CSV table of N, CA, C and O and ligand atoms in Angstrom, one decimal:
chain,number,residue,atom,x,y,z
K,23,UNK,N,-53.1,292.2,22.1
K,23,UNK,CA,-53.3,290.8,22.2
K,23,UNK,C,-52.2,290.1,22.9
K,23,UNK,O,-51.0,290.4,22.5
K,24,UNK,N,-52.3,289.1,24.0
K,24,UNK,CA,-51.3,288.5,24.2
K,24,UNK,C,-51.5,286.9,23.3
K,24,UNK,O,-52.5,286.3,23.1
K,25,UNK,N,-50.4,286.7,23.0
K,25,UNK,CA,-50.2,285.3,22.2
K,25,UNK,C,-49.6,284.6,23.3
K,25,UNK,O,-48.6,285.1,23.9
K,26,UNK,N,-50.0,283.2,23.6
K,26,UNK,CA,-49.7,281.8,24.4
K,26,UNK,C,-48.5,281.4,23.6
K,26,UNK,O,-48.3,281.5,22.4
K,27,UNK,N,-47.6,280.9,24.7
K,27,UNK,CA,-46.3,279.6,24.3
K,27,UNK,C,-46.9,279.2,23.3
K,27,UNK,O,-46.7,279.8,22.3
K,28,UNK,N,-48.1,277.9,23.1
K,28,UNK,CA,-48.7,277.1,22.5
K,28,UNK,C,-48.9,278.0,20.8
K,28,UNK,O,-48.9,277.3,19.7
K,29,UNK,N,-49.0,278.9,20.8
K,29,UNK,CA,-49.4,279.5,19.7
K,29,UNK,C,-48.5,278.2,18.4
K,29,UNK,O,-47.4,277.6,18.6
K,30,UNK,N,-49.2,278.2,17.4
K,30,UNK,CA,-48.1,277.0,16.1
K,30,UNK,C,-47.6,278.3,15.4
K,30,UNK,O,-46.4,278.3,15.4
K,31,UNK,N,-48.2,279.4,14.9
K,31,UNK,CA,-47.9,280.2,13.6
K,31,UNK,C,-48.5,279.4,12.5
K,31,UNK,O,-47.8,278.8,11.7
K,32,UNK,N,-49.9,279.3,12.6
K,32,UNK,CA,-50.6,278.9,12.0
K,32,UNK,C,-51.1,279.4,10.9
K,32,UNK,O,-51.5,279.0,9.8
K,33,UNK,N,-50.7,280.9,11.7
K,33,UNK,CA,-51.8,281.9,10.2
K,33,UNK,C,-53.0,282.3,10.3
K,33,UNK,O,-53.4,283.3,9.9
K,34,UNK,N,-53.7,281.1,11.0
K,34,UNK,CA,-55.4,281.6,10.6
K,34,UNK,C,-56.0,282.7,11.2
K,34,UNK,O,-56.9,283.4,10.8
K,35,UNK,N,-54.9,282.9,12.8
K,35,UNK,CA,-56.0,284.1,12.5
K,35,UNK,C,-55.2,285.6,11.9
K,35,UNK,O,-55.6,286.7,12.2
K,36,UNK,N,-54.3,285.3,11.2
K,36,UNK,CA,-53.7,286.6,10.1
K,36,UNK,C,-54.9,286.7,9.1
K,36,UNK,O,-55.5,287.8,8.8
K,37,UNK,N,-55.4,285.0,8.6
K,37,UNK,CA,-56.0,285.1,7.6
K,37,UNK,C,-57.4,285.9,7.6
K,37,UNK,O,-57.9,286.5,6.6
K,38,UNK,N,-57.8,285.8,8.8
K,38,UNK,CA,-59.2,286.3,9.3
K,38,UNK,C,-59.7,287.7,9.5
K,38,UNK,O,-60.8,288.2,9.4
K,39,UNK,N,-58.3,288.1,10.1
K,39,UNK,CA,-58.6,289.9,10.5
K,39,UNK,C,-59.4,290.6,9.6
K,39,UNK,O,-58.6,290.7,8.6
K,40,UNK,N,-60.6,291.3,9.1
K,40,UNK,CA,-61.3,292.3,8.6
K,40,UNK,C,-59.8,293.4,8.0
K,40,UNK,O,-59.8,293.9,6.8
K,41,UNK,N,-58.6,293.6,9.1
K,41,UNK,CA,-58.3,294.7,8.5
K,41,UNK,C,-56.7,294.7,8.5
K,41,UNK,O,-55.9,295.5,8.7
K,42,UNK,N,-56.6,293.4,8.0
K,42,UNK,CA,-55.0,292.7,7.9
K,42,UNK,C,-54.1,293.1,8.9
K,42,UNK,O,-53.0,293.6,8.6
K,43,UNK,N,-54.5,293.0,10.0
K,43,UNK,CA,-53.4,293.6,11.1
K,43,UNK,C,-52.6,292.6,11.7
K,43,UNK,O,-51.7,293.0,12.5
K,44,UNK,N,-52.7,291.0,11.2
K,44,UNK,CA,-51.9,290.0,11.9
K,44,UNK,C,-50.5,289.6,11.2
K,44,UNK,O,-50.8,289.4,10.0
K,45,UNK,N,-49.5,289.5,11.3
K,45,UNK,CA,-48.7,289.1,10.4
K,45,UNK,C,-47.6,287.6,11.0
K,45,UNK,O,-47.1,287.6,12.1
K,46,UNK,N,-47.5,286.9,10.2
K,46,UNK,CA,-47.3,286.1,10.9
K,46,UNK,C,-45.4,286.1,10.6
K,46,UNK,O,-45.2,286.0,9.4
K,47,UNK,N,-44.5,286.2,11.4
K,47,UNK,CA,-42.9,286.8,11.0
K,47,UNK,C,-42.1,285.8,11.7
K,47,UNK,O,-41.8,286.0,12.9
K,48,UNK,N,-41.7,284.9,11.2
K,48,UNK,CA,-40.3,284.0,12.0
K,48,UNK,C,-41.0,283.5,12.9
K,48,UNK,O,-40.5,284.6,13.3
K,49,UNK,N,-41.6,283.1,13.6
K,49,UNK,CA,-42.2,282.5,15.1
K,49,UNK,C,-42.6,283.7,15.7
K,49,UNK,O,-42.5,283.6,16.9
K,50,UNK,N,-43.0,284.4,15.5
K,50,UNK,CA,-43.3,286.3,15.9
K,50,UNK,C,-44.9,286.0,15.0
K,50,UNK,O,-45.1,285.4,13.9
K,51,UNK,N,-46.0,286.8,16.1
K,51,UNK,CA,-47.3,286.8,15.5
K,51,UNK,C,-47.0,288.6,15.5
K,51,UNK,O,-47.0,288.9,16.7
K,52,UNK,N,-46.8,289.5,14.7
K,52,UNK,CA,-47.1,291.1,15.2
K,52,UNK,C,-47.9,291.4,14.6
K,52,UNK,O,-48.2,291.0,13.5
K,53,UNK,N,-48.7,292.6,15.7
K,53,UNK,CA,-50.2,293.0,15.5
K,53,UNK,C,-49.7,294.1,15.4
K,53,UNK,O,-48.7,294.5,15.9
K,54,UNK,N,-51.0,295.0,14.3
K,54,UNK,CA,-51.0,296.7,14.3
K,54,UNK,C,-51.9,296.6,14.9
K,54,UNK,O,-53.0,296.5,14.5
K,55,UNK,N,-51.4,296.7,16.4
K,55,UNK,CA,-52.8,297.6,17.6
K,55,UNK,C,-53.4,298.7,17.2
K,55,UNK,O,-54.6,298.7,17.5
K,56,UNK,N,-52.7,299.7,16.6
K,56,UNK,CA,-53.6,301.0,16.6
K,56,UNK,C,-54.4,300.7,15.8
K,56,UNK,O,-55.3,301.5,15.9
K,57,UNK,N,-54.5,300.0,15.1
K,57,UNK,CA,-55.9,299.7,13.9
K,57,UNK,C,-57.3,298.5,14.3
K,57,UNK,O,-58.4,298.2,13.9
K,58,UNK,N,-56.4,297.9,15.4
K,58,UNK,CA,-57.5,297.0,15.7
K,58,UNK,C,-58.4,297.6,16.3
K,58,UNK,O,-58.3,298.4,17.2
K,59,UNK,N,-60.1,296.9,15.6
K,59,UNK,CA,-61.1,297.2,16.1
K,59,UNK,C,-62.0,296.6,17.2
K,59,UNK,O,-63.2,296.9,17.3
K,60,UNK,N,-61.4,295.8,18.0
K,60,UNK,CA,-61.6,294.4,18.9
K,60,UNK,C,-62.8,293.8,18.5
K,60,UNK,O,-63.7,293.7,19.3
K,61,UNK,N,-62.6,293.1,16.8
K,61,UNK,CA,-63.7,292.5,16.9
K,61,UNK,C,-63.7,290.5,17.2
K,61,UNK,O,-64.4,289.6,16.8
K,62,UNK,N,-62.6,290.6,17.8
K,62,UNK,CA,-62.4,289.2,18.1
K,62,UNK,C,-62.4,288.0,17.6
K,62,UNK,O,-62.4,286.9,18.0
K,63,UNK,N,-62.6,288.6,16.3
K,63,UNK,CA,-62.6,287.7,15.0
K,63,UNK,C,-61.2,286.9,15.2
K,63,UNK,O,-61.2,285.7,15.1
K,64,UNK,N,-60.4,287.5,15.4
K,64,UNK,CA,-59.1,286.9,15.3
K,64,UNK,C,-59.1,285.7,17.0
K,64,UNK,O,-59.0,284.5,16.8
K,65,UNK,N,-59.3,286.1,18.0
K,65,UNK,CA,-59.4,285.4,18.8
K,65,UNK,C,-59.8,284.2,18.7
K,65,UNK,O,-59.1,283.2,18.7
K,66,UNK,N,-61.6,284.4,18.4
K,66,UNK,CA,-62.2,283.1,17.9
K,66,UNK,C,-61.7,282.1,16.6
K,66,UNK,O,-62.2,281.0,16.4
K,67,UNK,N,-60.9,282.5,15.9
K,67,UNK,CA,-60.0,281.8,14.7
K,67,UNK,C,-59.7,280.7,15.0
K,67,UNK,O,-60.1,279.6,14.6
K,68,UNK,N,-58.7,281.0,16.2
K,68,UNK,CA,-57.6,280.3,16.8
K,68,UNK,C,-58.0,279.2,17.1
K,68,UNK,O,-58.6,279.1,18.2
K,69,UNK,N,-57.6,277.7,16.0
K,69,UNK,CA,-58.3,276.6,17.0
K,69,UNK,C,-57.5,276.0,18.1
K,69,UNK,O,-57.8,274.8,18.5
K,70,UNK,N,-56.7,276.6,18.5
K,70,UNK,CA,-56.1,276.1,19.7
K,70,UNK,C,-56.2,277.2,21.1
K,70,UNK,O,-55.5,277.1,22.1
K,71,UNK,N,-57.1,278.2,20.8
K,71,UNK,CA,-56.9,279.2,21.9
K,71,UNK,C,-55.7,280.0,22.3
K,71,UNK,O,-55.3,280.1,23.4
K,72,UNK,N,-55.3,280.4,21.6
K,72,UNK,CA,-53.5,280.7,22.0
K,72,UNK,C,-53.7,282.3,21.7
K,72,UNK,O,-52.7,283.0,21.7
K,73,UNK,N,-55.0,283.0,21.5
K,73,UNK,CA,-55.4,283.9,21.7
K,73,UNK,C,-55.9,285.1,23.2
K,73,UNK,O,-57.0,285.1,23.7
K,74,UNK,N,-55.3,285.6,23.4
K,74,UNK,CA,-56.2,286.6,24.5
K,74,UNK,C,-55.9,288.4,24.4
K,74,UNK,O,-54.8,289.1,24.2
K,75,UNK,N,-57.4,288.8,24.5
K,75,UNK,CA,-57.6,289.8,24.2
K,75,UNK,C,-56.9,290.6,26.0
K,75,UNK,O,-57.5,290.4,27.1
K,76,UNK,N,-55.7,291.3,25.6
K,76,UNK,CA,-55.3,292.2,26.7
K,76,UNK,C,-56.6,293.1,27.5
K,76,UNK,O,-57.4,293.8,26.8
K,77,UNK,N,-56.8,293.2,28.8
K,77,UNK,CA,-58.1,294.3,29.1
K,77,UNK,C,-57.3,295.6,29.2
K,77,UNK,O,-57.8,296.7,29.4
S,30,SF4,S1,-54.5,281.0,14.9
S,30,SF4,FE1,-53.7,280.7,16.9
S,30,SF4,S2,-52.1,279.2,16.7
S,30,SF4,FE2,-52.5,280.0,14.7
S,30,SF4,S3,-51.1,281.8,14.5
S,30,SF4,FE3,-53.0,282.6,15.3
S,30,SF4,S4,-52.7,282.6,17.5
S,30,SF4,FE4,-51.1,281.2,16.7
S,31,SF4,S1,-59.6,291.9,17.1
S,31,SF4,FE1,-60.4,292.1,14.9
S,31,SF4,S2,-59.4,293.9,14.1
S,31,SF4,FE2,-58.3,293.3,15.9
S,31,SF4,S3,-56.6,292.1,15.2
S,31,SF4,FE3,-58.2,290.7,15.8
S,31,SF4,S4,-59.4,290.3,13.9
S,31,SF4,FE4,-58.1,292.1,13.6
């Protein structure tokens, strides 16, 4: 996942993941990639967009 400047550390989409892979750490969003299942749940969370799924 790339995370935008804009991102707040909101949380929501930590809150949302199926399989707890968001964590939200000091102004740091880190993901457990190897578990994600790209279901973009987390993407779509984000009410500000500050989400993008790497191709
Ligand atoms: S929901 Fe969006 S703004 Fe909030 S922590 Fe996640 S990426 Fe950042
Ligand atoms: S794409 Fe799905 S599994 Fe991967 S981090 Fe986002 S919510 Fe979690």
């Amino acid at each position: 996942m790339i995370v935008k400047d804009w991102c707040s550390f909101c949380g929501e989409c930590a809150g949302v993941c199926p399989r707890n892979l968001i964590v939200v750490k000091e102004y740091n969003l880190v993901f457990n990639d190897e578990d994600c299942r790209e279901c973009d749940t987390c993407v779509k969370a984000c009410p500000i967009d500050a989400l993008e799924k790497e191709e």
